[in-house]
Amino acid sequence: MNVNGLLDCHTHCMFSPDGNDDPVELVNKAVDLGLKALAVTDHCECNTWFEPEYYGIDSKSADEDDILMYNCKEYHNKSLEKMQELKQRHYDDGFEFIHGVELGQPLQAPEIAREITSDKSIDYIIGSLHNNSGEKDFYFLSFDRLSMNDIYSLLDDYYAQVLEMCQQAEFDILGHLTYPYRYICGKYGIQIDNSRYKDISAEIFRTLIAKGKGIEINTSSLFTHLASTMPGEELVRLYRDLGGEILSLGSDAHCAENVGQGIDIGAQLAKSCGFKYAAYFK
Ligand SMILES: [Zn+2]
Ligand SMILES: [Zn+2]
């Protein structure tokens, strides 16, 4: 892997409920790799911003996995001082530290999304949809127990809700479009006919382009059975063909070891689709 001079704009540290490492370790790894910039973008999941009880869920009787992501606010508040300190540090060779957040499900709790997007200390915001409204995170769904009809019905809802999010929510970059494929195809090896979602993907891209927003190439699924970025080449090319210019690259690393992973492959893909530069936000 040679990611020298490239950017990793989607990573998580110990200030995400599913991350462990100190952000300093992520920075050290990024500097060692020769990255030009690193954005730490911890989870701000709007629908799990408070403790489970706030949402009428009894944390004592709930599945431990299900409650993992709750209380994002507490993690976020703890991160703020550290993020400021890392931003103000001097780094050699023009390396830049970026304080971002991954804003999950903004339309499922708009009042919380507004609180986060109005914080001017945050450099940039990835808008993500990890669960359809009223459903669990795709991460937790047992796709092997669902019929193909049920899977396509979930995907129909996913794309419709991503489009709605792009139309109505505030963010800079749409996170990992095709996220459910990480699990449906990547974990369970189930094939999806993506041609079914070409029109709505085009609508999503046109919406983002009109608003001056961009997409990311998320490389975390490259090393799963999916063996493709999120979104994959076909959609990245469609975005470009529709006039998309703002493109970000992110490993979605949840530990220092994975910082920069697959970014070289993502950059190569971007180039082959006609992109000449990648974006980052300050
Ligand atoms: Zn995500
Ligand atoms: Zn992420």
PDB file of C-alpha atoms and ligand atoms in Angstrom:
ATOM      1  CA  MET A   1       0.000   0.000   0.000  1.00  0.00           C
ATOM      2  CA  ASN A   2       1.416   3.378  -0.994  1.00  0.00           C
ATOM      3  CA  VAL A   3      -0.829   6.201   0.167  1.00  0.00           C
ATOM      4  CA  ASN A   4       1.878   8.840   0.354  1.00  0.00           C
ATOM      5  CA  GLY A   5       0.389  12.275  -0.373  1.00  0.00           C
ATOM      6  CA  LEU A   6      -3.220  11.015  -0.267  1.00  0.00           C
ATOM      7  CA  LEU A   7      -6.085  11.820   2.139  1.00  0.00           C
ATOM      8  CA  ASP A   8      -8.106   9.701   4.553  1.00  0.00           C
ATOM      9  CA  CYS A   9     -11.262  11.636   5.409  1.00  0.00           C
ATOM     10  CA  HIS A  10     -13.325   9.011   7.258  1.00  0.00           C
ATOM     11  CA  THR A  11     -11.932   7.409  10.438  1.00  0.00           C
ATOM     12  CA  HIS A  12     -13.097   6.630  13.982  1.00  0.00           C
ATOM     13  CA  CYS A  13     -11.228   6.696  17.301  1.00  0.00           C
ATOM     14  CA  MET A  14     -12.117   5.989  20.941  1.00  0.00           C
ATOM     15  CA  PHE A  15     -14.698   8.769  20.784  1.00  0.00           C
ATOM     16  CA  SER A  16     -16.959   6.469  18.748  1.00  0.00           C
ATOM     17  CA  PRO A  17     -18.817   3.765  20.704  1.00  0.00           C
ATOM     18  CA  ASP A  18     -17.374   1.169  18.282  1.00  0.00           C
ATOM     19  CA  GLY A  19     -13.823   2.603  18.214  1.00  0.00           C
ATOM     20  CA  ASN A  20     -10.942   2.041  20.623  1.00  0.00           C
ATOM     21  CA  ASP A  21      -7.786   3.930  19.786  1.00  0.00           C
ATOM     22  CA  ASP A  22      -6.574   7.299  20.975  1.00  0.00           C
ATOM     23  CA  PRO A  23      -6.830   9.831  18.110  1.00  0.00           C
ATOM     24  CA  VAL A  24      -3.107  10.551  18.582  1.00  0.00           C
ATOM     25  CA  GLU A  25      -2.416   6.972  17.439  1.00  0.00           C
ATOM     26  CA  LEU A  26      -4.467   7.588  14.282  1.00  0.00           C
ATOM     27  CA  VAL A  27      -2.523  10.788  13.618  1.00  0.00           C
ATOM     28  CA  ASN A  28       0.810   9.011  14.142  1.00  0.00           C
ATOM     29  CA  LYS A  29      -0.191   6.284  11.718  1.00  0.00           C
ATOM     30  CA  ALA A  30      -1.352   8.850   9.132  1.00  0.00           C
ATOM     31  CA  VAL A  31       1.937  10.765   9.422  1.00  0.00           C
ATOM     32  CA  ASP A  32       3.953   7.520   9.146  1.00  0.00           C
ATOM     33  CA  LEU A  33       2.064   6.645   5.949  1.00  0.00           C
ATOM     34  CA  GLY A  34       2.763  10.096   4.494  1.00  0.00           C
ATOM     35  CA  LEU A  35      -0.910  11.059   4.243  1.00  0.00           C
ATOM     36  CA  LYS A  36      -1.499  14.730   3.452  1.00  0.00           C
ATOM     37  CA  ALA A  37      -4.562  14.955   5.673  1.00  0.00           C
ATOM     38  CA  LEU A  38      -6.494  12.876   8.154  1.00  0.00           C
ATOM     39  CA  ALA A  39     -10.072  13.511   9.240  1.00  0.00           C
ATOM     40  CA  VAL A  40     -11.321  11.867  12.410  1.00  0.00           C
ATOM     41  CA  THR A  41     -15.088  11.573  11.964  1.00  0.00           C
ATOM     42  CA  ASP A  42     -16.604   9.977  15.043  1.00  0.00           C
ATOM     43  CA  HIS A  43     -20.209   8.812  15.109  1.00  0.00           C
ATOM     44  CA  CYS A  44     -22.937  11.326  15.871  1.00  0.00           C
ATOM     45  CA  GLU A  45     -25.885   8.990  15.397  1.00  0.00           C
ATOM     46  CA  CYS A  46     -28.930  11.217  15.811  1.00  0.00           C
ATOM     47  CA  ASN A  47     -31.261   8.345  16.720  1.00  0.00           C
ATOM     48  CA  THR A  48     -28.881   7.031  19.417  1.00  0.00           C
ATOM     49  CA  TRP A  49     -27.597  10.399  20.628  1.00  0.00           C
ATOM     50  CA  PHE A  50     -28.906   9.868  24.167  1.00  0.00           C
ATOM     51  CA  GLU A  51     -29.113   6.789  26.389  1.00  0.00           C
ATOM     52  CA  PRO A  52     -31.598   4.025  25.325  1.00  0.00           C
ATOM     53  CA  GLU A  53     -34.151   5.056  27.976  1.00  0.00           C
ATOM     54  CA  TYR A  54     -34.595   8.401  26.210  1.00  0.00           C
ATOM     55  CA  TYR A  55     -35.982   6.443  23.240  1.00  0.00           C
ATOM     56  CA  GLY A  56     -38.190   4.222  25.433  1.00  0.00           C
ATOM     57  CA  ILE A  57     -35.767   1.261  25.362  1.00  0.00           C
ATOM     58  CA  ASP A  58     -34.859  -0.576  28.579  1.00  0.00           C
ATOM     59  CA  SER A  59     -31.066  -0.945  28.388  1.00  0.00           C
ATOM     60  CA  LYS A  60     -31.082  -3.734  31.000  1.00  0.00           C
ATOM     61  CA  SER A  61     -33.250  -6.068  28.969  1.00  0.00           C
ATOM     62  CA  ALA A  62     -32.023  -5.020  25.477  1.00  0.00           C
ATOM     63  CA  ASP A  63     -29.459  -7.011  23.482  1.00  0.00           C
ATOM     64  CA  GLU A  64     -25.963  -5.769  24.341  1.00  0.00           C
ATOM     65  CA  ASP A  65     -25.147  -5.320  20.622  1.00  0.00           C
ATOM     66  CA  ASP A  66     -28.257  -3.257  20.069  1.00  0.00           C
ATOM     67  CA  ILE A  67     -27.343  -0.701  22.699  1.00  0.00           C
ATOM     68  CA  LEU A  68     -23.705  -0.363  21.642  1.00  0.00           C
ATOM     69  CA  MET A  69     -24.214   2.843  19.705  1.00  0.00           C
ATOM     70  CA  TYR A  70     -26.296   4.747  22.261  1.00  0.00           C
ATOM     71  CA  ASN A  71     -25.040   7.774  24.136  1.00  0.00           C
ATOM     72  CA  CYS A  72     -23.107   9.223  21.194  1.00  0.00           C
ATOM     73  CA  LYS A  73     -23.503  12.652  22.789  1.00  0.00           C
ATOM     74  CA  GLU A  74     -21.354  11.650  25.738  1.00  0.00           C
ATOM     75  CA  TYR A  75     -18.576  10.386  23.431  1.00  0.00           C
ATOM     76  CA  HIS A  76     -18.863  13.493  21.260  1.00  0.00           C
ATOM     77  CA  ASN A  77     -18.639  15.877  24.211  1.00  0.00           C
ATOM     78  CA  LYS A  78     -15.570  14.073  25.519  1.00  0.00           C
ATOM     79  CA  SER A  79     -13.886  14.374  22.111  1.00  0.00           C
ATOM     80  CA  LEU A  80     -14.188  18.141  21.643  1.00  0.00           C
ATOM     81  CA  GLU A  81     -11.202  19.290  23.680  1.00  0.00           C
ATOM     82  CA  LYS A  82      -8.899  16.668  22.171  1.00  0.00           C
ATOM     83  CA  MET A  83     -10.016  17.504  18.616  1.00  0.00           C
ATOM     84  CA  GLN A  84      -9.266  21.208  19.168  1.00  0.00           C
ATOM     85  CA  GLU A  85      -5.843  20.360  20.556  1.00  0.00           C
ATOM     86  CA  LEU A  86      -5.006  18.129  17.573  1.00  0.00           C
ATOM     87  CA  LYS A  87      -6.185  20.825  15.165  1.00  0.00           C
ATOM     88  CA  GLN A  88      -3.958  23.435  16.751  1.00  0.00           C
ATOM     89  CA  ARG A  89      -0.830  21.285  16.816  1.00  0.00           C
ATOM     90  CA  HIS A  90       1.916  22.002  14.321  1.00  0.00           C
ATOM     91  CA  TYR A  91       2.673  19.131  11.967  1.00  0.00           C
ATOM     92  CA  ASP A  92       5.606  18.777   9.591  1.00  0.00           C
ATOM     93  CA  ASP A  93       5.291  18.668   5.800  1.00  0.00           C
ATOM     94  CA  GLY A  94       1.942  20.485   5.757  1.00  0.00           C
ATOM     95  CA  PHE A  95       0.011  17.559   7.242  1.00  0.00           C
ATOM     96  CA  GLU A  96      -3.503  18.628   8.184  1.00  0.00           C
ATOM     97  CA  PHE A  97      -5.702  17.303  10.973  1.00  0.00           C
ATOM     98  CA  ILE A  98      -9.414  17.682  10.301  1.00  0.00           C
ATOM     99  CA  HIS A  99     -12.149  17.453  12.910  1.00  0.00           C
ATOM    100  CA  GLY A 100     -15.145  15.900  11.214  1.00  0.00           C
ATOM    101  CA  VAL A 101     -18.170  13.948  12.356  1.00  0.00           C
ATOM    102  CA  GLU A 102     -20.190  11.167  10.782  1.00  0.00           C
ATOM    103  CA  LEU A 103     -23.763  12.349  11.190  1.00  0.00           C
ATOM    104  CA  GLY A 104     -26.005   9.273  11.184  1.00  0.00           C
ATOM    105  CA  GLN A 105     -29.728   9.345  10.376  1.00  0.00           C
ATOM    106  CA  PRO A 106     -30.155  13.153  10.578  1.00  0.00           C
ATOM    107  CA  LEU A 107     -33.798  12.993   9.491  1.00  0.00           C
ATOM    108  CA  GLN A 108     -34.660  10.478  12.211  1.00  0.00           C
ATOM    109  CA  ALA A 109     -33.968  13.127  14.897  1.00  0.00           C
ATOM    110  CA  PRO A 110     -33.696  16.502  13.097  1.00  0.00           C
ATOM    111  CA  GLU A 111     -33.440  18.552  16.314  1.00  0.00           C
ATOM    112  CA  ILE A 112     -30.265  16.675  17.242  1.00  0.00           C
ATOM    113  CA  ALA A 113     -28.858  16.983  13.713  1.00  0.00           C
ATOM    114  CA  ARG A 114     -29.365  20.771  13.908  1.00  0.00           C
ATOM    115  CA  GLU A 115     -27.456  20.919  17.204  1.00  0.00           C
ATOM    116  CA  ILE A 116     -24.474  19.185  15.584  1.00  0.00           C
ATOM    117  CA  THR A 117     -24.493  20.971  12.221  1.00  0.00           C
ATOM    118  CA  SER A 118     -24.614  24.378  13.913  1.00  0.00           C
ATOM    119  CA  ASP A 119     -21.345  23.718  15.774  1.00  0.00           C
ATOM    120  CA  LYS A 120     -18.835  25.851  13.859  1.00  0.00           C
ATOM    121  CA  SER A 121     -15.828  24.125  15.462  1.00  0.00           C
ATOM    122  CA  ILE A 122     -16.481  21.053  13.295  1.00  0.00           C
ATOM    123  CA  ASP A 123     -14.649  21.154   9.951  1.00  0.00           C
ATOM    124  CA  TYR A 124     -16.798  18.771   8.025  1.00  0.00           C
ATOM    125  CA  ILE A 125     -19.759  16.448   8.146  1.00  0.00           C
ATOM    126  CA  ILE A 126     -20.335  13.099   6.510  1.00  0.00           C
ATOM    127  CA  GLY A 127     -24.060  12.332   6.155  1.00  0.00           C
ATOM    128  CA  SER A 128     -24.770   8.620   6.604  1.00  0.00           C
ATOM    129  CA  LEU A 129     -27.710   6.262   6.788  1.00  0.00           C
ATOM    130  CA  HIS A 130     -26.920   3.134   8.816  1.00  0.00           C
ATOM    131  CA  ASN A 131     -30.499   2.060   9.455  1.00  0.00           C
ATOM    132  CA  ASN A 132     -33.818   2.598   7.739  1.00  0.00           C
ATOM    133  CA  SER A 133     -36.326   4.473   9.846  1.00  0.00           C
ATOM    134  CA  GLY A 134     -37.719   2.099  12.504  1.00  0.00           C
ATOM    135  CA  GLU A 135     -35.200  -0.667  11.609  1.00  0.00           C
ATOM    136  CA  LYS A 136     -31.906  -1.782  13.141  1.00  0.00           C
ATOM    137  CA  ASP A 137     -28.516  -0.864  11.680  1.00  0.00           C
ATOM    138  CA  PHE A 138     -27.889  -3.037   8.573  1.00  0.00           C
ATOM    139  CA  TYR A 139     -24.887  -4.304  10.545  1.00  0.00           C
ATOM    140  CA  PHE A 140     -27.247  -6.178  12.881  1.00  0.00           C
ATOM    141  CA  LEU A 141     -29.637  -7.677  10.302  1.00  0.00           C
ATOM    142  CA  SER A 142     -29.475 -11.434   9.620  1.00  0.00           C
ATOM    143  CA  PHE A 143     -29.797 -11.357   5.840  1.00  0.00           C
ATOM    144  CA  ASP A 144     -29.487 -15.141   5.618  1.00  0.00           C
ATOM    145  CA  ARG A 145     -32.907 -15.363   7.285  1.00  0.00           C
ATOM    146  CA  LEU A 146     -34.587 -12.940   4.874  1.00  0.00           C
ATOM    147  CA  SER A 147     -36.145 -13.676   1.470  1.00  0.00           C
ATOM    148  CA  MET A 148     -34.834 -11.802  -1.578  1.00  0.00           C
ATOM    149  CA  ASN A 149     -38.145  -9.933  -1.651  1.00  0.00           C
ATOM    150  CA  ASP A 150     -37.562  -8.727   1.898  1.00  0.00           C
ATOM    151  CA  ILE A 151     -33.976  -7.754   1.081  1.00  0.00           C
ATOM    152  CA  TYR A 152     -35.044  -5.742  -1.979  1.00  0.00           C
ATOM    153  CA  SER A 153     -37.801  -4.125   0.035  1.00  0.00           C
ATOM    154  CA  LEU A 154     -35.203  -3.010   2.621  1.00  0.00           C
ATOM    155  CA  LEU A 155     -32.974  -1.719  -0.178  1.00  0.00           C
ATOM    156  CA  ASP A 156     -35.866   0.140  -1.849  1.00  0.00           C
ATOM    157  CA  ASP A 157     -36.463   1.910   1.473  1.00  0.00           C
ATOM    158  CA  TYR A 158     -32.745   2.530   1.968  1.00  0.00           C
ATOM    159  CA  TYR A 159     -32.330   4.328  -1.371  1.00  0.00           C
ATOM    160  CA  ALA A 160     -35.540   6.320  -0.889  1.00  0.00           C
ATOM    161  CA  GLN A 161     -34.406   7.438   2.570  1.00  0.00           C
ATOM    162  CA  VAL A 162     -30.901   8.336   1.343  1.00  0.00           C
ATOM    163  CA  LEU A 163     -32.476  10.498  -1.358  1.00  0.00           C
ATOM    164  CA  GLU A 164     -34.680  12.204   1.229  1.00  0.00           C
ATOM    165  CA  MET A 165     -31.632  12.754   3.440  1.00  0.00           C
ATOM    166  CA  CYS A 166     -29.751  14.362   0.538  1.00  0.00           C
ATOM    167  CA  GLN A 167     -32.734  16.618  -0.192  1.00  0.00           C
ATOM    168  CA  GLN A 168     -33.353  17.740   3.377  1.00  0.00           C
ATOM    169  CA  ALA A 169     -30.336  17.282   5.652  1.00  0.00           C
ATOM    170  CA  GLU A 170     -27.199  19.387   6.094  1.00  0.00           C
ATOM    171  CA  PHE A 171     -23.840  17.712   5.441  1.00  0.00           C
ATOM    172  CA  ASP A 172     -20.827  18.005   3.137  1.00  0.00           C
ATOM    173  CA  ILE A 173     -20.250  14.464   1.855  1.00  0.00           C
ATOM    174  CA  LEU A 174     -22.658  11.554   1.477  1.00  0.00           C
ATOM    175  CA  GLY A 175     -21.139   8.628   3.395  1.00  0.00           C
ATOM    176  CA  HIS A 176     -20.751   5.158   1.911  1.00  0.00           C
ATOM    177  CA  LEU A 177     -23.671   5.032  -0.549  1.00  0.00           C
ATOM    178  CA  THR A 178     -24.572   1.289  -0.861  1.00  0.00           C
ATOM    179  CA  TYR A 179     -23.730   0.709   2.833  1.00  0.00           C
ATOM    180  CA  PRO A 180     -26.149  -2.300   3.123  1.00  0.00           C
ATOM    181  CA  TYR A 181     -24.039  -4.134   0.488  1.00  0.00           C
ATOM    182  CA  ARG A 182     -21.182  -4.291   3.035  1.00  0.00           C
ATOM    183  CA  TYR A 183     -23.332  -6.834   4.890  1.00  0.00           C
ATOM    184  CA  ILE A 184     -25.700  -8.282   2.255  1.00  0.00           C
ATOM    185  CA  CYS A 185     -22.915  -9.037  -0.236  1.00  0.00           C
ATOM    186  CA  GLY A 186     -19.766  -8.560   1.875  1.00  0.00           C
ATOM    187  CA  LYS A 187     -20.761 -10.602   4.917  1.00  0.00           C
ATOM    188  CA  TYR A 188     -23.511 -12.916   3.666  1.00  0.00           C
ATOM    189  CA  GLY A 189     -22.318 -13.322   0.048  1.00  0.00           C
ATOM    190  CA  ILE A 190     -25.789 -12.532  -1.362  1.00  0.00           C
ATOM    191  CA  GLN A 191     -25.756 -11.016  -4.867  1.00  0.00           C
ATOM    192  CA  ILE A 192     -27.771  -7.862  -5.569  1.00  0.00           C
ATOM    193  CA  ASP A 193     -28.969  -6.564  -8.939  1.00  0.00           C
ATOM    194  CA  ASN A 194     -27.723  -3.011  -8.649  1.00  0.00           C
ATOM    195  CA  SER A 195     -29.228  -1.955 -11.994  1.00  0.00           C
ATOM    196  CA  ARG A 196     -32.530  -1.681 -10.102  1.00  0.00           C
ATOM    197  CA  TYR A 197     -31.081   1.366  -8.253  1.00  0.00           C
ATOM    198  CA  LYS A 198     -29.431   3.215 -11.129  1.00  0.00           C
ATOM    199  CA  ASP A 199     -32.231   5.778 -11.573  1.00  0.00           C
ATOM    200  CA  ILE A 200     -32.553   6.634  -7.896  1.00  0.00           C
ATOM    201  CA  SER A 201     -28.751   6.767  -7.560  1.00  0.00           C
ATOM    202  CA  ALA A 202     -28.718   9.295 -10.415  1.00  0.00           C
ATOM    203  CA  GLU A 203     -31.398  11.292  -8.585  1.00  0.00           C
ATOM    204  CA  ILE A 204     -29.295  11.212  -5.399  1.00  0.00           C
ATOM    205  CA  PHE A 205     -26.243  12.453  -7.321  1.00  0.00           C
ATOM    206  CA  ARG A 206     -28.163  15.209  -9.124  1.00  0.00           C
ATOM    207  CA  THR A 207     -29.499  16.393  -5.747  1.00  0.00           C
ATOM    208  CA  LEU A 208     -26.016  16.487  -4.218  1.00  0.00           C
ATOM    209  CA  ILE A 209     -24.484  18.231  -7.234  1.00  0.00           C
ATOM    210  CA  ALA A 210     -27.208  20.908  -7.217  1.00  0.00           C
ATOM    211  CA  LYS A 211     -26.532  21.560  -3.522  1.00  0.00           C
ATOM    212  CA  GLY A 212     -22.750  21.719  -4.003  1.00  0.00           C
ATOM    213  CA  LYS A 213     -22.220  18.565  -1.937  1.00  0.00           C
ATOM    214  CA  GLY A 214     -20.149  15.489  -2.713  1.00  0.00           C
ATOM    215  CA  ILE A 215     -19.766  11.762  -2.225  1.00  0.00           C
ATOM    216  CA  GLU A 216     -17.045   9.613  -0.742  1.00  0.00           C
ATOM    217  CA  ILE A 217     -15.366   6.478  -1.976  1.00  0.00           C
ATOM    218  CA  ASN A 218     -15.408   4.362   1.182  1.00  0.00           C
ATOM    219  CA  THR A 219     -12.773   1.617   1.027  1.00  0.00           C
ATOM    220  CA  SER A 220     -13.742  -0.397   4.130  1.00  0.00           C
ATOM    221  CA  SER A 221     -15.611  -3.016   2.089  1.00  0.00           C
ATOM    222  CA  LEU A 222     -12.763  -3.687  -0.344  1.00  0.00           C
ATOM    223  CA  PHE A 223     -11.414  -6.548   1.711  1.00  0.00           C
ATOM    224  CA  THR A 224     -14.775  -8.273   2.304  1.00  0.00           C
ATOM    225  CA  HIS A 225     -16.614 -10.620  -0.105  1.00  0.00           C
ATOM    226  CA  LEU A 226     -18.015  -7.457  -1.721  1.00  0.00           C
ATOM    227  CA  ALA A 227     -14.457  -6.736  -2.952  1.00  0.00           C
ATOM    228  CA  SER A 228     -15.571  -3.280  -4.028  1.00  0.00           C
ATOM    229  CA  THR A 229     -15.658   0.229  -2.659  1.00  0.00           C
ATOM    230  CA  MET A 230     -18.903   1.870  -1.457  1.00  0.00           C
ATOM    231  CA  PRO A 231     -20.151   3.022  -3.867  1.00  0.00           C
ATOM    232  CA  GLY A 232     -18.534   0.833  -6.516  1.00  0.00           C
ATOM    233  CA  GLU A 233     -17.051   1.831  -9.840  1.00  0.00           C
ATOM    234  CA  GLU A 234     -20.329   1.921 -11.765  1.00  0.00           C
ATOM    235  CA  LEU A 235     -21.874   4.513  -9.435  1.00  0.00           C
ATOM    236  CA  VAL A 236     -18.682   6.560  -9.084  1.00  0.00           C
ATOM    237  CA  ARG A 237     -18.597   6.775 -12.890  1.00  0.00           C
ATOM    238  CA  LEU A 238     -22.295   7.716 -13.001  1.00  0.00           C
ATOM    239  CA  TYR A 239     -21.669  10.500 -10.463  1.00  0.00           C
ATOM    240  CA  ARG A 240     -18.821  11.808 -12.631  1.00  0.00           C
ATOM    241  CA  ASP A 241     -20.869  11.542 -15.841  1.00  0.00           C
ATOM    242  CA  LEU A 242     -23.642  13.585 -14.216  1.00  0.00           C
ATOM    243  CA  GLY A 243     -21.120  16.332 -13.455  1.00  0.00           C
ATOM    244  CA  GLY A 244     -20.071  15.332  -9.945  1.00  0.00           C
ATOM    245  CA  GLU A 245     -16.803  16.956  -8.913  1.00  0.00           C
ATOM    246  CA  ILE A 246     -16.584  16.836  -5.125  1.00  0.00           C
ATOM    247  CA  LEU A 247     -15.160  13.475  -4.120  1.00  0.00           C
ATOM    248  CA  SER A 248     -13.739  12.367  -0.800  1.00  0.00           C
ATOM    249  CA  LEU A 249     -11.737   9.231   0.098  1.00  0.00           C
ATOM    250  CA  GLY A 250     -12.208   7.391   3.395  1.00  0.00           C
ATOM    251  CA  SER A 251     -10.987   4.121   4.895  1.00  0.00           C
ATOM    252  CA  ASP A 252     -13.667   4.152   7.626  1.00  0.00           C
ATOM    253  CA  ALA A 253     -10.925   2.760   9.896  1.00  0.00           C
ATOM    254  CA  HIS A 254     -12.100   2.049  13.436  1.00  0.00           C
ATOM    255  CA  CYS A 255      -8.522   1.576  14.724  1.00  0.00           C
ATOM    256  CA  ALA A 256      -5.140   3.193  14.022  1.00  0.00           C
ATOM    257  CA  GLU A 257      -3.885   0.088  12.243  1.00  0.00           C
ATOM    258  CA  ASN A 258      -6.479   0.470   9.459  1.00  0.00           C
ATOM    259  CA  VAL A 259      -5.897   4.166   8.750  1.00  0.00           C
ATOM    260  CA  GLY A 260      -5.287   4.656   5.022  1.00  0.00           C
ATOM    261  CA  GLN A 261      -6.324   1.104   4.160  1.00  0.00           C
ATOM    262  CA  GLY A 262      -7.462   0.865   0.534  1.00  0.00           C
ATOM    263  CA  ILE A 263      -7.117   4.612  -0.084  1.00  0.00           C
ATOM    264  CA  ASP A 264      -4.605   3.957  -2.888  1.00  0.00           C
ATOM    265  CA  ILE A 265      -7.150   1.663  -4.586  1.00  0.00           C
ATOM    266  CA  GLY A 266      -9.910   4.246  -4.075  1.00  0.00           C
ATOM    267  CA  ALA A 267      -7.710   6.991  -5.548  1.00  0.00           C
ATOM    268  CA  GLN A 268      -6.918   4.805  -8.559  1.00  0.00           C
ATOM    269  CA  LEU A 269     -10.618   4.159  -9.103  1.00  0.00           C
ATOM    270  CA  ALA A 270     -11.370   7.899  -8.865  1.00  0.00           C
ATOM    271  CA  LYS A 271      -8.675   8.611 -11.446  1.00  0.00           C
ATOM    272  CA  SER A 272      -9.958   5.972 -13.835  1.00  0.00           C
ATOM    273  CA  CYS A 273     -13.442   7.533 -13.589  1.00  0.00           C
ATOM    274  CA  GLY A 274     -12.045  10.936 -14.573  1.00  0.00           C
ATOM    275  CA  PHE A 275     -11.510  12.660 -11.219  1.00  0.00           C
ATOM    276  CA  LYS A 276      -8.397  14.792 -11.032  1.00  0.00           C
ATOM    277  CA  TYR A 277      -8.472  15.684  -7.336  1.00  0.00           C
ATOM    278  CA  ALA A 278     -10.010  14.657  -4.024  1.00  0.00           C
ATOM    279  CA  ALA A 279     -11.704  17.064  -1.638  1.00  0.00           C
ATOM    280  CA  TYR A 280     -11.149  17.755   2.027  1.00  0.00           C
ATOM    281  CA  PHE A 281     -12.758  20.341   4.264  1.00  0.00           C
ATOM    282  CA  LYS A 282     -11.345  22.871   6.704  1.00  0.00           C
TER     283      LYS A 282
HETATM  284 ZN    ZN B   1     -20.882   4.789   8.547  1.00  0.00          ZN
HETATM  285 ZN    ZN B   2     -17.798   5.496   9.637  1.00  0.00          ZN
END
